[in-house]
Amino acid sequence: MLKIEQLRIAYEKFGVEIEGATFSGGLNIVLGPNGGGKSTLMRGIIGYDEPGIKVRRIYWDDDPLNGVQDTISYLPQENPRFKISVADYLTMTSERVSGSAYSAAVERFDISHLTNQSIENLSGGEFKRVQCAQLSIEEKPVIMIDEIEQGLDLKYQHEMMQWLRREAPFRTIITSMHDASLALTYADTITLVRGGRITGPMSPSAVTSEMLSVCYDLPLEVERRSGSALVYHRRL
Ligand SMILES: Nc1ncnc2c1ncn2[C@@H]1O[C@H](COP(=O)(O)OP(=O)(O)O)[C@@H](O)[C@H]1O
Ligand SMILES: [Mg+2]
């Protein structure tokens, strides 16, 4: 359980102000327009060297979250590439990696054919899968991913969400994304972020067409069918 008692970040022209938000174990998805504050919120949770942080009272299981190396695996929105093989990249952020943990991650993310390549030469979607495999090997209690579906085709978007669903009973996952249909289909909770303020976390079933329309400043409709949700533009 990751609890934000208070987080206040102030840049020159933008601020985040959050009080009393708790992300419980499970898949917590953050939605919101470009520039709404999703990435700033995640950097605020991490806390290191974020210049605008004015107040940061965040707890992990009732202990102040100061230093996240044992707690959070974090995948930022942009990740620089450099010359390193996929195999070395997968294990470089974990101390001891068992052969079985390595093989399981390689298989789960369908990257066995890539392990000898440099990460510089992967497509966007391949690199994303390699990054998520690296996180899964770290086995930390919190996984935080900024824009998870970026670069992934339809099949891998669903596979990635299914991976998170399988991890959800054992971890606290916080991920931002743009695909509201995918989010409402897979999430345990949804948090809407706009103008540095949040609504939620709340059950996906509590998210209404009106809430999304206000959040994105667009006439949106939510339709729920057996097991999945569809968000579409009302006037098309
Ligand atoms: N280091 C910074 N200094 C000043 N403004 C920033 C900084 N980082 C982000 N911002 C501003 O904060 C706002 C929210 O950005 P961001 O959190 O990246 O939004 P999102 O991830 O929801 O698209 C934007 O207006 C952005 O320009
Ligand atoms: Mg962002």
Coordinates of N, CA and C and ligand atoms in Angstrom, one line a residue:
M1 N 0.8 -1.2 0.0 CA 0.0 0.0 0.0 C 0.9 1.3 0.0
L2 N 0.7 2.1 -1.0 CA 1.5 3.3 -1.1 C 0.6 4.5 -0.9
K3 N 0.9 5.2 0.2 CA 0.0 6.3 0.6 C 0.6 7.6 0.4
I4 N 0.0 8.5 -0.4 CA 0.4 9.8 -0.5 C -0.4 10.7 0.5
E5 N 0.3 11.0 1.6 CA -0.4 11.9 2.5 C -0.5 13.3 2.0
Q6 N 0.6 13.8 1.5 CA 0.6 15.1 0.8 C 1.8 15.1 -0.2
L7 N 1.5 15.6 -1.3 CA 2.6 15.8 -2.3 C 2.3 17.2 -3.0
R8 N 3.2 18.1 -2.9 CA 3.1 19.4 -3.5 C 4.3 19.7 -4.3
I9 N 4.1 19.8 -5.6 CA 5.2 20.1 -6.5 C 4.9 21.4 -7.2
A10 N 5.8 22.4 -7.2 CA 5.5 23.6 -7.9 C 6.6 24.0 -8.9
Y11 N 6.3 24.0 -10.1 CA 7.2 24.5 -11.2 C 6.7 25.9 -11.4
E12 N 7.4 26.6 -12.3 CA 7.1 28.0 -12.6 C 5.7 28.2 -13.0
K13 N 5.3 27.3 -14.0 CA 3.9 27.4 -14.6 C 3.0 26.3 -14.3
F14 N 3.4 25.4 -13.5 CA 2.5 24.2 -13.2 C 2.8 23.7 -11.8
G15 N 1.7 23.1 -11.2 CA 1.9 22.6 -9.9 C 1.1 21.3 -9.7
V16 N 1.5 20.4 -8.9 CA 0.8 19.2 -8.5 C 0.5 19.3 -7.0
E17 N -0.8 19.1 -6.7 CA -1.2 19.2 -5.3 C -2.1 18.0 -5.0
I18 N -1.6 17.1 -4.2 CA -2.3 15.8 -3.9 C -2.3 15.6 -2.4
E19 N -3.5 15.3 -1.9 CA -3.6 15.0 -0.5 C -4.5 13.8 -0.3
G20 N -3.9 12.8 0.5 CA -4.7 11.7 0.9 C -5.1 10.8 -0.3
A21 N -4.1 10.2 -1.0 CA -4.4 9.2 -2.0 C -3.7 7.9 -1.7
T22 N -4.4 6.8 -1.7 CA -3.8 5.5 -1.4 C -3.8 4.6 -2.6
F23 N -2.7 4.1 -3.0 CA -2.6 3.1 -4.1 C -2.4 1.7 -3.4
S24 N -3.4 0.9 -3.4 CA -3.4 -0.4 -2.8 C -2.7 -1.5 -3.7
G25 N -2.5 -2.7 -3.2 CA -2.0 -3.8 -4.0 C -3.0 -4.0 -5.2
G26 N -2.4 -4.3 -6.4 CA -3.2 -4.4 -7.5 C -2.8 -3.5 -8.7
L27 N -3.6 -3.4 -9.7 CA -3.2 -2.7 -10.9 C -3.9 -1.3 -10.8
N28 N -3.2 -0.3 -10.5 CA -3.7 1.1 -10.4 C -3.3 1.9 -11.7
I29 N -4.2 2.3 -12.5 CA -3.9 2.9 -13.7 C -4.2 4.4 -13.7
V30 N -3.3 5.2 -14.1 CA -3.4 6.7 -14.1 C -3.7 7.1 -15.5
L31 N -4.8 7.9 -15.7 CA -5.2 8.4 -17.0 C -5.2 10.0 -16.9
G32 N -5.0 10.6 -18.0 CA -5.2 12.1 -18.0 C -4.5 12.7 -19.3
P33 N -4.9 13.9 -19.6 CA -4.4 14.5 -20.8 C -2.9 14.8 -20.8
N34 N -2.4 15.0 -22.0 CA -1.0 15.5 -22.1 C -0.8 16.7 -21.2
G35 N 0.3 16.7 -20.4 CA 0.6 17.9 -19.6 C -0.3 17.9 -18.3
G36 N -1.0 16.8 -18.0 CA -1.9 16.8 -16.9 C -1.2 16.7 -15.6
G37 N 0.0 16.0 -15.6 CA 0.8 15.9 -14.4 C 1.1 14.4 -14.1
K38 N 0.9 13.5 -15.0 CA 1.1 12.1 -14.7 C 2.6 11.8 -14.4
S39 N 3.4 12.2 -15.3 CA 4.9 12.0 -15.1 C 5.4 12.7 -13.9
T40 N 4.9 13.9 -13.7 CA 5.4 14.7 -12.5 C 5.0 14.0 -11.2
L41 N 3.7 13.4 -11.2 CA 3.3 12.6 -10.1 C 4.2 11.5 -9.8
M42 N 4.6 10.7 -10.8 CA 5.5 9.6 -10.6 C 6.9 10.0 -10.2
R43 N 7.4 11.1 -10.7 CA 8.7 11.5 -10.3 C 8.6 12.0 -8.8
G44 N 7.5 12.6 -8.5 CA 7.3 13.0 -7.1 C 7.2 11.8 -6.1
I45 N 6.6 10.7 -6.6 CA 6.6 9.5 -5.7 C 8.0 9.0 -5.5
I46 N 8.8 9.0 -6.6 CA 10.3 8.6 -6.5 C 11.0 9.6 -5.6
G47 N 10.8 10.9 -5.9 CA 11.3 11.9 -4.9 C 12.7 12.4 -5.1
Y48 N 13.6 11.7 -5.8 CA 15.0 12.1 -5.9 C 15.1 13.3 -6.8
D49 N 15.8 14.3 -6.3 CA 16.2 15.5 -7.1 C 15.1 16.1 -7.9
E50 N 13.9 16.0 -7.5 CA 12.8 16.6 -8.3 C 12.8 18.1 -7.8
P51 N 13.2 19.0 -8.7 CA 13.5 20.4 -8.2 C 12.3 21.1 -7.6
G52 N 11.1 20.8 -8.1 CA 9.9 21.6 -7.6 C 9.3 21.0 -6.4
I53 N 9.8 19.9 -5.8 CA 9.1 19.4 -4.6 C 9.1 20.3 -3.4
K54 N 7.9 20.6 -3.0 CA 7.8 21.5 -1.8 C 7.4 20.7 -0.5
V55 N 6.5 19.8 -0.7 CA 6.1 18.9 0.4 C 6.0 17.5 -0.2
R56 N 6.5 16.5 0.5 CA 6.5 15.2 0.1 C 6.3 14.3 1.3
R57 N 5.1 13.9 1.6 CA 4.9 12.9 2.7 C 4.2 11.7 2.1
I58 N 5.1 10.7 1.8 CA 4.6 9.5 1.2 C 5.0 8.3 2.0
Y59 N 4.2 7.3 2.1 CA 4.4 6.1 3.0 C 4.3 4.8 2.2
W60 N 5.2 3.9 2.5 CA 5.0 2.6 1.9 C 4.8 1.7 3.1
D61 N 3.6 1.0 3.2 CA 3.3 0.2 4.3 C 3.6 0.9 5.7
D62 N 3.2 2.1 5.8 CA 3.3 2.9 7.0 C 4.7 3.5 7.3
D63 N 5.7 3.1 6.5 CA 7.0 3.7 6.7 C 7.2 4.8 5.7
P64 N 7.8 5.9 6.1 CA 8.1 7.0 5.1 C 8.9 6.5 4.0
L65 N 8.5 6.8 2.8 CA 9.2 6.3 1.6 C 10.4 7.3 1.3
N66 N 11.5 7.0 1.9 CA 12.7 7.8 1.7 C 13.7 6.9 1.0
G67 N 13.9 7.0 -0.2 CA 14.8 6.1 -1.0 C 14.0 4.9 -1.4
V68 N 14.0 4.6 -2.7 CA 13.1 3.6 -3.2 C 13.8 2.4 -3.8
Q69 N 15.1 2.3 -3.5 CA 15.8 1.2 -4.2 C 15.3 -0.2 -3.8
D70 N 14.8 -0.4 -2.6 CA 14.3 -1.7 -2.2 C 12.8 -1.9 -2.5
T71 N 12.2 -0.8 -2.9 CA 10.7 -0.8 -3.0 C 10.1 -0.7 -4.4
I72 N 10.7 0.2 -5.2 CA 10.0 0.6 -6.4 C 10.9 0.3 -7.6
S73 N 10.3 -0.5 -8.6 CA 10.9 -0.6 -9.9 C 10.2 0.5 -10.8
Y74 N 11.0 1.4 -11.4 CA 10.4 2.5 -12.1 C 10.8 2.5 -13.5
L75 N 9.9 2.6 -14.4 CA 10.2 2.8 -15.9 C 9.7 4.1 -16.3
P76 N 10.6 5.1 -16.5 CA 10.2 6.4 -16.9 C 9.6 6.4 -18.3
Q77 N 9.0 7.5 -18.7 CA 8.4 7.6 -20.1 C 9.5 7.6 -21.1
E78 N 10.6 8.2 -20.9 CA 11.8 8.2 -21.8 C 12.9 7.5 -21.2
N79 N 13.5 6.6 -21.9 CA 14.7 5.9 -21.4 C 15.8 5.9 -22.4
P80 N 17.0 6.5 -22.0 CA 18.0 6.6 -23.0 C 18.5 5.2 -23.4
R81 N 19.0 5.0 -24.6 CA 19.6 3.7 -25.1 C 21.1 3.9 -25.1
F82 N 21.8 2.8 -25.0 CA 23.2 2.8 -25.1 C 23.6 1.4 -25.5
K83 N 24.9 1.2 -25.8 CA 25.4 -0.1 -26.3 C 25.5 -1.1 -25.2
I84 N 24.5 -2.0 -25.2 CA 24.6 -3.1 -24.2 C 23.7 -4.2 -24.8
S85 N 24.1 -5.4 -24.6 CA 23.3 -6.5 -25.1 C 22.0 -6.6 -24.3
V86 N 20.9 -7.1 -24.9 CA 19.7 -7.3 -24.2 C 19.9 -8.2 -22.9
A87 N 20.7 -9.3 -23.1 CA 21.0 -10.2 -22.0 C 21.6 -9.4 -20.8
D88 N 22.6 -8.6 -21.0 CA 23.2 -7.8 -19.9 C 22.2 -6.8 -19.3
Y89 N 21.5 -6.2 -20.2 CA 20.5 -5.1 -19.8 C 19.5 -5.7 -18.9
L90 N 19.1 -6.9 -19.2 CA 18.0 -7.5 -18.3 C 18.4 -7.7 -16.9
T91 N 19.7 -8.0 -16.7 CA 20.1 -8.3 -15.3 C 20.9 -7.2 -14.6
M92 N 21.1 -6.1 -15.3 CA 22.1 -5.1 -14.7 C 21.5 -4.4 -13.5
T93 N 20.2 -4.4 -13.4 CA 19.6 -3.7 -12.2 C 19.2 -4.6 -11.1
S94 N 19.6 -5.9 -11.2 CA 19.3 -6.8 -10.1 C 20.6 -7.4 -9.5
E95 N 20.6 -7.7 -8.2 CA 21.9 -8.2 -7.7 C 22.2 -9.6 -8.1
R96 N 21.3 -10.5 -7.7 CA 21.5 -11.9 -8.1 C 20.3 -12.4 -8.8
V97 N 20.6 -12.9 -10.0 CA 19.4 -13.3 -10.8 C 19.6 -14.8 -11.1
S98 N 18.6 -15.6 -10.7 CA 18.7 -17.0 -10.9 C 18.4 -17.3 -12.4
G99 N 18.9 -18.4 -12.8 CA 18.7 -18.8 -14.2 C 17.2 -18.9 -14.5
S100 N 16.5 -19.4 -13.5 CA 15.0 -19.6 -13.8 C 14.3 -18.3 -13.9
A101 N 14.7 -17.3 -13.1 CA 14.0 -16.0 -13.1 C 14.3 -15.4 -14.5
Y102 N 15.5 -15.5 -14.9 CA 15.9 -14.9 -16.2 C 15.2 -15.6 -17.4
S103 N 15.1 -16.9 -17.4 CA 14.4 -17.6 -18.5 C 13.0 -17.3 -18.5
A104 N 12.4 -17.2 -17.3 CA 10.9 -17.0 -17.2 C 10.6 -15.6 -17.8
A105 N 11.5 -14.6 -17.5 CA 11.2 -13.2 -18.0 C 11.4 -13.2 -19.5
V106 N 12.4 -13.9 -20.0 CA 12.7 -13.9 -21.5 C 11.5 -14.6 -22.2
E107 N 11.0 -15.6 -21.6 CA 9.9 -16.3 -22.3 C 8.6 -15.5 -22.2
R108 N 8.4 -14.9 -21.0 CA 7.1 -14.2 -20.8 C 7.0 -13.0 -21.7
F109 N 8.1 -12.3 -22.0 CA 8.0 -11.1 -22.8 C 8.5 -11.4 -24.3
D110 N 8.6 -12.7 -24.6 CA 8.8 -13.1 -26.0 C 10.1 -12.4 -26.6
I111 N 11.2 -12.5 -25.9 CA 12.4 -11.8 -26.3 C 13.6 -12.7 -26.5
S112 N 13.4 -14.0 -26.5 CA 14.5 -14.9 -26.5 C 15.3 -14.7 -27.8
H113 N 14.7 -14.3 -28.9 CA 15.4 -14.1 -30.2 C 16.2 -12.8 -30.2
L114 N 16.1 -12.0 -29.1 CA 16.8 -10.7 -29.1 C 18.0 -10.6 -28.1
T115 N 18.2 -11.7 -27.3 CA 19.1 -11.5 -26.2 C 20.5 -11.1 -26.6
N116 N 21.0 -11.5 -27.8 CA 22.3 -11.1 -28.2 C 22.4 -9.7 -28.9
Q117 N 21.3 -9.1 -29.2 CA 21.3 -7.8 -29.8 C 21.6 -6.7 -28.9
S118 N 22.0 -5.6 -29.4 CA 22.2 -4.4 -28.6 C 20.8 -3.7 -28.4
I119 N 20.6 -3.1 -27.3 CA 19.3 -2.5 -27.1 C 19.1 -1.3 -28.0
E120 N 20.2 -0.8 -28.5 CA 20.2 0.3 -29.5 C 19.4 0.0 -30.8
N121 N 19.5 -1.3 -31.1 CA 18.9 -1.8 -32.4 C 17.5 -2.3 -32.3
L122 N 16.9 -2.2 -31.2 CA 15.5 -2.8 -31.1 C 14.5 -1.8 -31.5
S123 N 13.3 -2.3 -32.0 CA 12.2 -1.4 -32.3 C 11.7 -0.9 -30.9
G124 N 10.8 0.1 -31.0 CA 10.3 0.7 -29.8 C 9.5 -0.3 -28.9
G125 N 8.7 -1.2 -29.6 CA 8.0 -2.2 -28.9 C 8.9 -3.3 -28.3
E126 N 9.9 -3.6 -29.0 CA 10.8 -4.7 -28.5 C 11.5 -4.1 -27.3
F127 N 12.0 -2.9 -27.4 CA 12.7 -2.3 -26.2 C 11.8 -2.2 -25.0
K128 N 10.5 -1.8 -25.3 CA 9.5 -1.8 -24.1 C 9.4 -3.1 -23.4
R129 N 9.3 -4.2 -24.2 CA 9.2 -5.5 -23.6 C 10.5 -5.9 -22.9
V130 N 11.6 -5.5 -23.4 CA 12.9 -5.8 -22.7 C 12.9 -5.0 -21.4
Q131 N 12.5 -3.7 -21.4 CA 12.4 -2.9 -20.2 C 11.5 -3.6 -19.1
C132 N 10.4 -4.0 -19.6 CA 9.4 -4.6 -18.6 C 10.0 -6.0 -18.1
A133 N 10.7 -6.7 -18.9 CA 11.3 -7.9 -18.5 C 12.4 -7.6 -17.4
Q134 N 13.1 -6.5 -17.6 CA 14.1 -6.1 -16.6 C 13.4 -5.8 -15.2
L135 N 12.3 -5.1 -15.3 CA 11.5 -4.8 -14.1 C 11.0 -6.1 -13.4
S136 N 10.5 -7.0 -14.2 CA 10.0 -8.2 -13.6 C 11.1 -9.0 -12.9
I137 N 12.3 -9.0 -13.4 CA 13.4 -9.7 -12.8 C 13.8 -9.0 -11.4
E138 N 13.6 -7.7 -11.3 CA 13.9 -7.0 -10.1 C 13.0 -7.5 -8.9
E139 N 11.8 -7.9 -9.2 CA 10.9 -8.5 -8.2 C 10.8 -7.6 -7.0
K140 N 10.5 -6.3 -7.2 CA 10.3 -5.3 -6.1 C 8.8 -5.3 -5.9
P141 N 8.4 -4.8 -4.7 CA 6.9 -4.8 -4.4 C 6.1 -3.8 -5.1
V142 N 6.8 -2.8 -5.6 CA 6.0 -1.7 -6.4 C 6.6 -1.6 -7.8
I143 N 5.7 -1.7 -8.8 CA 6.1 -1.4 -10.1 C 5.4 -0.2 -10.6
M144 N 6.3 0.8 -11.1 CA 5.7 2.0 -11.6 C 6.2 2.3 -13.0
I145 N 5.2 2.3 -13.9 CA 5.6 2.4 -15.4 C 4.8 3.6 -16.0
D146 N 5.6 4.5 -16.6 CA 5.0 5.7 -17.2 C 4.7 5.4 -18.7
E147 N 3.5 5.4 -19.1 CA 3.0 5.2 -20.5 C 3.4 3.7 -20.9
I148 N 2.7 2.8 -20.3 CA 3.1 1.4 -20.6 C 2.8 1.0 -22.0
E149 N 1.8 1.4 -22.7 CA 1.4 0.9 -24.0 C 2.2 1.5 -25.1
Q150 N 3.0 2.6 -24.8 CA 3.7 3.3 -25.8 C 4.6 2.4 -26.6
G151 N 4.4 2.3 -27.9 CA 5.3 1.6 -28.8 C 4.8 0.1 -29.0
L152 N 3.8 -0.3 -28.3 CA 3.4 -1.7 -28.4 C 2.3 -1.9 -29.4
D153 N 2.3 -3.0 -30.2 CA 1.2 -3.2 -31.0 C 0.0 -3.8 -30.2
L154 N -1.1 -4.1 -30.9 CA -2.3 -4.5 -30.2 C -2.1 -5.8 -29.4
K155 N -1.4 -6.7 -30.0 CA -1.2 -8.0 -29.3 C -0.4 -7.8 -28.0
Y156 N 0.8 -7.1 -28.2 CA 1.6 -6.9 -27.0 C 1.0 -6.0 -26.0
Q157 N 0.2 -5.0 -26.4 CA -0.6 -4.2 -25.4 C -1.4 -5.1 -24.5
H158 N -2.1 -6.1 -25.1 CA -2.9 -7.0 -24.3 C -2.0 -7.9 -23.5
E159 N -0.9 -8.4 -24.1 CA 0.0 -9.3 -23.3 C 0.6 -8.6 -22.1
M160 N 0.9 -7.3 -22.3 CA 1.5 -6.5 -21.2 C 0.5 -6.3 -20.1
M161 N -0.7 -6.0 -20.5 CA -1.8 -5.9 -19.5 C -2.0 -7.2 -18.8
Q162 N -2.0 -8.3 -19.5 CA -2.2 -9.6 -18.8 C -1.0 -9.9 -17.9
W163 N 0.2 -9.5 -18.3 CA 1.3 -9.7 -17.4 C 1.0 -8.9 -16.1
L164 N 0.6 -7.7 -16.2 CA 0.3 -6.9 -15.0 C -0.8 -7.5 -14.2
R165 N -1.8 -8.0 -14.9 CA -2.9 -8.7 -14.1 C -2.4 -9.9 -13.3
R166 N -1.5 -10.6 -13.9 CA -0.9 -11.8 -13.2 C -0.1 -11.3 -12.0
E167 N 0.6 -10.2 -12.1 CA 1.5 -9.6 -11.0 C 0.6 -8.9 -10.0
A168 N -0.6 -8.5 -10.4 CA -1.4 -7.6 -9.5 C -1.7 -8.2 -8.1
P169 N -1.9 -9.5 -8.0 CA -2.2 -10.0 -6.6 C -1.0 -9.9 -5.7
F170 N 0.2 -9.7 -6.2 CA 1.4 -9.8 -5.4 C 2.1 -8.4 -5.3
R171 N 1.7 -7.4 -6.0 CA 2.4 -6.2 -6.1 C 1.5 -5.0 -6.1
T172 N 2.0 -3.8 -5.8 CA 1.3 -2.6 -6.1 C 1.9 -2.0 -7.4
I173 N 1.0 -1.9 -8.3 CA 1.4 -1.5 -9.7 C 0.7 -0.1 -9.9
I174 N 1.5 0.8 -10.4 CA 1.0 2.1 -10.8 C 1.5 2.4 -12.2
T175 N 0.6 2.5 -13.1 CA 1.0 2.8 -14.5 C 0.2 3.8 -15.1
S176 N 0.8 4.7 -15.9 CA 0.0 5.6 -16.7 C -0.2 5.1 -18.1
M177 N -1.2 5.5 -18.7 CA -1.4 5.1 -20.1 C -2.4 6.1 -20.8
H178 N -2.4 6.0 -22.1 CA -3.3 6.9 -22.9 C -4.6 6.1 -23.3
D179 N -4.5 4.8 -23.5 CA -5.6 4.1 -24.0 C -6.7 3.8 -22.9
A180 N -7.7 4.7 -22.9 CA -8.7 4.6 -21.8 C -9.5 3.3 -21.8
S181 N -9.7 2.7 -23.0 CA -10.5 1.5 -23.1 C -9.7 0.4 -22.5
L182 N -8.4 0.3 -22.8 CA -7.5 -0.7 -22.2 C -7.5 -0.6 -20.7
A183 N -7.4 0.7 -20.3 CA -7.3 1.0 -18.8 C -8.5 0.5 -18.1
L184 N -9.7 0.9 -18.6 CA -10.9 0.5 -17.9 C -11.2 -1.0 -18.0
T185 N -10.6 -1.6 -19.0 CA -10.8 -3.1 -19.1 C -10.0 -3.8 -18.0
Y186 N -8.7 -3.4 -17.8 CA -7.8 -4.2 -17.0 C -7.6 -3.7 -15.6
A187 N -7.9 -2.4 -15.3 CA -7.5 -1.9 -14.0 C -8.3 -2.4 -12.8
D188 N -7.6 -2.4 -11.6 CA -8.3 -2.5 -10.4 C -8.8 -1.1 -9.9
T189 N -7.9 -0.1 -10.1 CA -8.4 1.3 -9.8 C -7.9 2.2 -11.0
I190 N -8.7 3.3 -11.1 CA -8.4 4.3 -12.1 C -8.2 5.6 -11.3
T191 N -7.1 6.4 -11.7 CA -6.9 7.7 -11.1 C -6.9 8.7 -12.3
L192 N -7.7 9.7 -12.3 CA -7.6 10.7 -13.3 C -6.8 11.9 -12.9
V193 N -5.9 12.3 -13.7 CA -5.0 13.4 -13.4 C -5.1 14.5 -14.4
R194 N -5.5 15.7 -13.9 CA -5.6 16.8 -14.8 C -5.3 18.1 -14.1
G195 N -4.5 19.0 -14.7 CA -4.1 20.2 -14.0 C -3.4 20.0 -12.7
G196 N -2.7 18.9 -12.6 CA -2.0 18.6 -11.3 C -2.8 18.2 -10.2
R197 N -4.1 17.9 -10.4 CA -5.0 17.4 -9.4 C -5.5 16.1 -9.8
I198 N -5.8 15.2 -8.8 CA -6.3 13.9 -9.1 C -7.7 13.6 -8.6
T199 N -8.4 12.7 -9.4 CA -9.7 12.2 -8.9 C -9.4 10.7 -8.8
G200 N -9.6 10.1 -7.6 CA -9.4 8.7 -7.4 C -8.2 8.5 -6.4
P201 N -7.7 7.3 -6.3 CA -8.1 6.1 -7.1 C -9.5 5.7 -6.8
M202 N -10.2 5.2 -7.9 CA -11.5 4.7 -7.8 C -11.7 3.4 -8.6
S203 N -12.8 2.7 -8.4 CA -13.0 1.5 -9.2 C -13.3 1.9 -10.6
P204 N -12.8 1.1 -11.6 CA -13.1 1.4 -13.0 C -14.6 1.6 -13.3
S205 N -15.4 0.8 -12.5 CA -16.9 0.9 -12.7 C -17.5 2.2 -12.3
A206 N -16.7 3.0 -11.5 CA -17.1 4.3 -11.0 C -16.8 5.4 -12.0
V207 N -16.0 5.1 -13.1 CA -15.6 6.1 -14.0 C -16.7 6.3 -15.0
T208 N -17.2 7.5 -15.1 CA -18.4 7.8 -16.0 C -17.9 8.5 -17.3
S209 N -18.8 8.5 -18.3 CA -18.5 9.2 -19.5 C -18.2 10.7 -19.2
E210 N -19.0 11.2 -18.3 CA -18.9 12.7 -17.9 C -17.5 12.9 -17.3
M211 N -17.0 12.1 -16.4 CA -15.7 12.3 -15.8 C -14.6 12.3 -16.9
L212 N -14.7 11.3 -17.8 CA -13.7 11.3 -18.8 C -13.7 12.5 -19.8
S213 N -15.0 12.9 -20.1 CA -15.2 14.0 -21.0 C -14.6 15.3 -20.4
V214 N -14.8 15.5 -19.1 CA -14.2 16.6 -18.4 C -12.7 16.5 -18.4
C215 N -12.2 15.3 -18.1 CA -10.8 15.1 -17.9 C -10.0 15.4 -19.2
Y216 N -10.6 14.9 -20.3 CA -9.9 15.1 -21.6 C -10.4 16.3 -22.4
D217 N -11.4 17.0 -21.9 CA -12.0 18.1 -22.6 C -12.5 17.7 -24.0
L218 N -13.2 16.6 -24.0 CA -13.7 15.9 -25.3 C -14.9 15.1 -25.0
P219 N -15.9 15.2 -25.9 CA -17.1 14.4 -25.5 C -16.9 12.9 -25.7
L220 N -16.8 12.2 -24.6 CA -16.4 10.8 -24.6 C -17.6 10.0 -24.0
E221 N -17.7 8.8 -24.5 CA -18.7 7.8 -24.0 C -18.0 6.6 -23.6
V222 N -18.4 6.0 -22.5 CA -17.9 4.7 -22.0 C -19.0 3.7 -22.2
E223 N -18.6 2.6 -22.9 CA -19.5 1.5 -23.1 C -18.9 0.3 -22.5
R224 N -19.6 -0.4 -21.6 CA -19.1 -1.6 -21.0 C -19.8 -2.9 -21.6
R225 N -18.9 -3.8 -22.0 CA -19.5 -5.1 -22.5 C -18.9 -6.2 -21.7
S226 N -19.3 -7.4 -22.0 CA -18.8 -8.5 -21.1 C -17.3 -8.5 -21.0
G227 N -16.8 -8.0 -19.8 CA -15.4 -8.1 -19.6 C -14.5 -7.0 -20.1
S228 N -15.1 -6.2 -21.0 CA -14.2 -5.1 -21.5 C -14.9 -3.8 -21.6
A229 N -14.2 -2.7 -21.7 CA -14.7 -1.4 -21.8 C -14.3 -0.7 -23.1
L230 N -15.2 0.1 -23.6 CA -14.8 0.8 -24.9 C -15.1 2.3 -24.6
V231 N -14.1 3.1 -24.9 CA -14.2 4.6 -24.7 C -14.1 5.2 -26.1
Y232 N -15.1 5.9 -26.5 CA -15.1 6.5 -27.9 C -15.6 7.9 -27.9
H233 N -15.3 8.6 -29.0 CA -15.7 10.0 -29.2 C -17.2 10.0 -29.5
R234 N -18.0 10.7 -28.8 CA -19.4 10.7 -28.9 C -20.0 11.2 -30.2
R235 N -19.2 12.1 -30.8 CA -19.8 12.8 -32.0 C -19.2 12.3 -33.3
L236 N -18.6 11.2 -33.3 CA -18.1 10.6 -34.6 C -19.1 9.6 -35.2
Ligands
LIG1 N1 11.1 20.1 -14.6 C1 10.1 20.9 -15.0 N2 10.1 22.2 -14.9 C2 9.1 23.0 -15.3 N3 7.9 22.5 -15.7 C3 7.8 21.1 -15.8 C4 8.9 20.3 -15.5 N4 8.4 19.0 -15.7 C5 7.2 19.1 -16.1 N5 6.8 20.3 -16.2 C6 5.5 20.8 -16.7 O1 4.5 20.1 -15.9 C7 3.3 19.9 -16.6 C8 2.9 18.4 -16.5 O2 3.9 17.6 -17.2 P1 3.9 16.1 -17.1 O3 3.8 15.6 -15.7 O4 5.0 15.6 -17.9 O5 2.5 15.7 -17.8 P2 1.9 14.3 -18.4 O6 2.9 13.3 -18.0 O7 0.6 14.1 -17.7 O8 1.8 14.5 -19.9 C9 3.6 20.3 -18.1 O9 3.0 21.6 -18.3 C10 5.1 20.4 -18.1 O10 5.6 21.4 -19.0
MG2 MG 4.1 12.0 -19.1

